């Protein structure tokens, strides 16, 4: 099996969020980046498990500048065989999907796995766009996946439950919690990963059609009202009369 | 030109989100000066209820199919073309997120997912906003293509209802092609409202000490008519099912009421819940970070407070 895993970078979860250029751009000053958890924990690990079972290779795809190579190296340390970096600023989910689909067009990957969503902009669309462009079935939020002889059983999360489908041939999917367990690379893996190849390719032309024009911070909460533990009647009254939620 | 809204159904009935979607579509239509048309796949018995949101027309696509979302998306894109749709609205739900990318791709449409505002027009440009960076900021997006596609976050706006009137249902001239995907089965928890749609949520964390203690949380939820949720470590160690996990890496919710017992309020937890309208925190540690994000706080032992709250609610419901 030849599996492409799309990996993105995202600010570390406790990073301070600030903006610049008249609140039109995210300020990267002092921000630490990590690999998007859905990509690292679920998408990549399930791809590795499938290849360990059935043979083949796991290739990473990343759209971003050379400064992001450390994110790709992390994925290589976890076990991916090699990587492709499309050398462009990932200006939108559509742009990213278009670049990855263009690369995949000539490669015949059996499977392309994305994370469920990036945890900064929560697009949840890159996989869907790749599937659409390649004309290949797309499954969102997959929490279980088995594959035998080109036929896949795909379990995806839906509201309040799961849906199980069957499909043959190439597929694109997005990985949700439950699909695999996070793997922590050992020192030896980290050393080995330094020798793995990151192929750099130039981006194709694509015009981004949706972009952020302004950021703002949400208005602050009014402050907490503390309520005496002995007086739950009072809480119920406030929820009814003041908050009007019950 | 029109706004097209994808109406979600379940067992031939409209789902709750569909009211919000219909209302959003009608209101967006007013801003953009165009009519709103619903689009539904397969049979639905109670479509006329949507007139209470101001919707007056629905296009129905007959469902043939084995349930391939790709071919359903293609049929929706055809209907959008036939109706000169300039804005398409889907729910930010599993079905909405499955259909939307392929529809947008077929229509060369720019898109933004998970929005929480009606569109506005600024210097001729179409703008919508959404929460980003785990609710730590709000971003306004501009979409520059003639056709736009958005998915709407649940509980983003409250429909103000109008008197029900006639609904025109039109059969679509397109049909859904057979796809290569076959749905084998759908497994659902019966009875409770799924978390992303719940208006009332009772949640608990590691402060519960063990899974055997969850009875008091379930009882509170039952009395309130709420859905239960939990923090991530609790789902990770198997005290609670995975689908209950809320937060940055779990489900993001925005209920009217979120009650959190024995949860510290780590930033990654808050990321998924801080859009709740009202937050009640029960924690015995006065320094717990969650109190900073709360509207009401009770600093005490949850094993004492939760049953007491349940009793007070029972009294309230009975009065
Ligand atoms: C990348 C990343 C992603 C993450 N994503 C998520 C996520 O999506 N969701 C999530 O929840 N977490 C997430 N986490 C984990 C998060 O950082 C916290 O570790 C977690 O939320 C803590 O869970 P908790 O509050 O249940 O447990 P704890 O932090 O152990 O807190 C237990 C709380 O219970 C209180 N308590 C104990 N006993 C009682 C009692 N008898 N009465 C009242 N109060 C009591 C304590 O004072 C304490 O505040 C993530 C972490 C990382 C690194
Ligand atoms: N710059 C990128 N390079 C490679 N893959 C990406 C990039 N951005 C997003 N992805 C993939 O697409 C998934 C969903 O992203 P999004 O649709 O933007 O939320 C991520 O989890 C990644 O798997």
XYZ file of C-alpha atoms in Angstrom, chain A residues 10-19 26 37-38 41-42 93-94 98 116-117 119-141 144 153 155-168 171 177-178 181-182 207-219 221-240 242-246, chain B residues 8 15 67-69 92-95 97-98 100-102 104-106 108-114 127 129-145 180-190 194-197 199-200 224 232 235-236 242-243 245 247-251 256-257 259 267-268 274 276-280 291-300 304-305 308-309 311-313 315-317:
204
model
C -0.449 24.562 14.439
C 0.386 26.857 17.349
C 1.009 24.927 20.543
C -2.223 24.931 22.534
C -1.179 27.361 25.260
C 0.321 29.872 22.803
C -0.586 33.496 23.294
C -2.831 34.681 20.496
C -2.034 38.180 19.187
C -2.378 40.041 15.913
C -1.697 36.523 13.155
C -2.541 16.392 16.902
C -5.050 14.660 14.592
C -1.728 10.827 16.688
C -4.309 9.267 14.384
C -7.509 25.085 3.160
C -8.557 25.187 -0.505
C -5.320 21.915 -4.410
C -10.093 15.689 11.115
C -9.279 19.396 11.292
C -6.886 22.926 15.770
C -6.181 26.587 14.914
C -8.598 27.376 12.063
C -10.771 24.234 12.313
C -11.456 24.062 8.581
C -12.216 20.320 8.432
C -12.253 20.527 4.635
C -8.818 19.737 3.184
C -9.565 16.013 2.819
C -12.942 16.711 1.223
C -11.420 19.051 -1.345
C -8.673 16.569 -2.191
C -11.280 13.825 -2.685
C -13.407 16.107 -4.853
C -10.506 17.146 -7.074
C -9.302 13.557 -7.516
C -12.849 12.244 -7.971
C -12.282 9.756 -5.167
C -14.699 8.927 -2.283
C -14.078 10.959 0.883
C -14.924 9.936 4.436
C -14.915 12.522 7.207
C -14.044 11.858 10.861
C -12.039 2.908 12.617
C -14.520 -0.881 5.922
C -16.445 3.717 10.423
C -17.045 7.405 10.711
C -18.362 9.514 13.578
C -21.788 11.042 13.080
C -23.922 12.944 15.602
C -24.649 10.609 18.476
C -23.157 7.521 16.851
C -21.226 6.022 13.968
C -21.852 5.034 10.355
C -20.116 2.017 8.825
C -19.555 1.870 5.061
C -17.760 -0.325 2.597
C -15.878 0.818 -0.478
C -13.251 -0.492 -2.894
C -10.063 6.693 -0.886
C -9.895 10.119 17.736
C -10.048 6.357 18.114
C -2.942 5.456 19.498
C -0.242 8.098 19.594
C -6.010 31.680 -6.601
C -7.258 31.696 -3.012
C -10.937 32.600 -2.858
C -11.551 33.098 0.864
C -9.252 34.932 3.227
C -9.190 36.457 6.693
C -9.438 40.244 6.603
C -9.754 40.963 10.309
C -9.134 39.334 13.704
C -10.599 40.397 17.020
C -10.557 39.096 20.565
C -13.862 37.993 22.089
C -15.399 40.282 24.704
C -16.788 37.476 30.550
C -18.512 39.560 33.209
C -16.852 37.627 36.017
C -18.037 34.660 38.016
C -20.807 34.833 40.609
C -19.999 32.517 43.501
C -22.944 30.693 45.013
C -23.170 29.099 48.439
C -23.020 25.305 48.242
C -25.880 25.074 50.739
C -28.149 27.120 48.520
C -28.766 25.327 45.250
C -32.297 26.754 45.094
C -30.616 30.104 44.536
C -28.568 28.741 41.599
C -31.687 27.258 40.015
C -33.519 30.574 40.423
C -30.649 32.466 38.770
C -30.429 30.014 35.887
C -34.134 30.525 35.343
C -31.210 35.797 35.184
C -29.507 33.508 32.655
C -32.862 32.286 31.263
C -31.409 28.922 30.265
C -33.844 26.638 32.108
C -30.899 17.730 7.421
C -33.426 17.523 12.519
C -25.776 6.596 0.573
C -22.691 7.751 -1.308
C -22.078 11.327 -0.159
C -21.296 22.320 10.477
C -22.314 18.720 11.151
C -21.039 15.357 9.959
C -23.299 15.365 6.896
C -18.892 18.597 6.381
C -19.061 15.486 4.165
C -19.833 20.637 1.423
C -16.280 20.353 -0.004
C -17.394 18.460 -3.096
C -18.033 23.842 -3.360
C -15.478 22.239 -5.668
C -18.076 21.530 -8.386
C -15.843 26.758 -8.076
C -17.122 28.360 -4.900
C -15.061 29.925 -2.149
C -16.018 28.675 1.294
C -15.705 29.175 5.032
C -16.648 26.450 7.533
C -17.968 26.731 11.070
C -18.009 38.756 4.817
C -17.014 35.430 10.810
C -16.068 32.385 12.852
C -14.249 31.510 16.065
C -10.572 30.538 15.608
C -7.655 29.497 17.854
C -9.950 27.513 20.152
C -12.316 30.399 20.711
C -9.477 32.735 21.662
C -10.217 34.963 18.652
C -12.833 35.771 16.037
C -11.825 35.995 12.381
C -13.756 37.800 9.669
C -13.399 36.197 6.235
C -14.018 37.652 2.842
C -15.173 35.339 0.036
C -14.493 36.668 -3.447
C -16.124 34.106 -5.772
C -19.167 3.206 -5.092
C -19.790 3.570 -1.351
C -22.291 1.361 0.441
C -23.502 2.186 3.931
C -23.620 -1.033 5.904
C -25.082 0.186 9.150
C -25.683 3.179 11.354
C -25.332 2.815 15.112
C -26.820 5.538 17.275
C -27.296 6.087 20.958
C -31.050 6.305 21.256
C -26.315 14.304 20.451
C -23.736 16.582 22.088
C -23.174 19.019 19.210
C -26.897 19.822 19.213
C -28.810 22.950 24.573
C -28.117 21.673 28.082
C -32.508 18.609 33.522
C -10.426 14.113 27.890
C -12.485 9.319 28.111
C -8.844 8.259 27.644
C -15.100 8.655 23.574
C -18.019 10.500 22.005
C -15.103 13.954 25.228
C -12.557 20.186 24.159
C -9.988 21.125 21.625
C -9.376 17.551 20.523
C -12.907 16.375 21.238
C -16.310 17.732 20.353
C -27.103 27.360 26.441
C -26.012 25.790 29.720
C -22.410 22.504 34.002
C -7.114 25.674 28.232
C -7.639 22.670 25.938
C -16.146 28.437 26.152
C -21.445 28.048 25.898
C -23.926 30.746 26.799
C -23.887 30.090 30.553
C -21.233 28.096 32.401
C -21.642 26.677 35.917
C -13.812 29.653 37.664
C -12.327 32.396 35.470
C -14.408 31.216 32.526
C -17.562 30.593 34.573
C -20.735 32.617 35.023
C -21.703 30.830 38.246
C -19.306 29.020 40.548
C -19.735 26.712 43.522
C -16.565 26.030 45.463
C -17.307 22.779 47.286
C -22.230 16.997 48.093
C -23.282 19.708 45.634
C -28.306 18.900 46.133
C -28.575 20.674 42.769
C -33.016 18.036 44.328
C -33.449 21.782 43.785
C -34.094 21.219 40.094
C -38.483 21.068 43.108
C -38.254 23.731 40.386
C -39.639 21.402 37.705
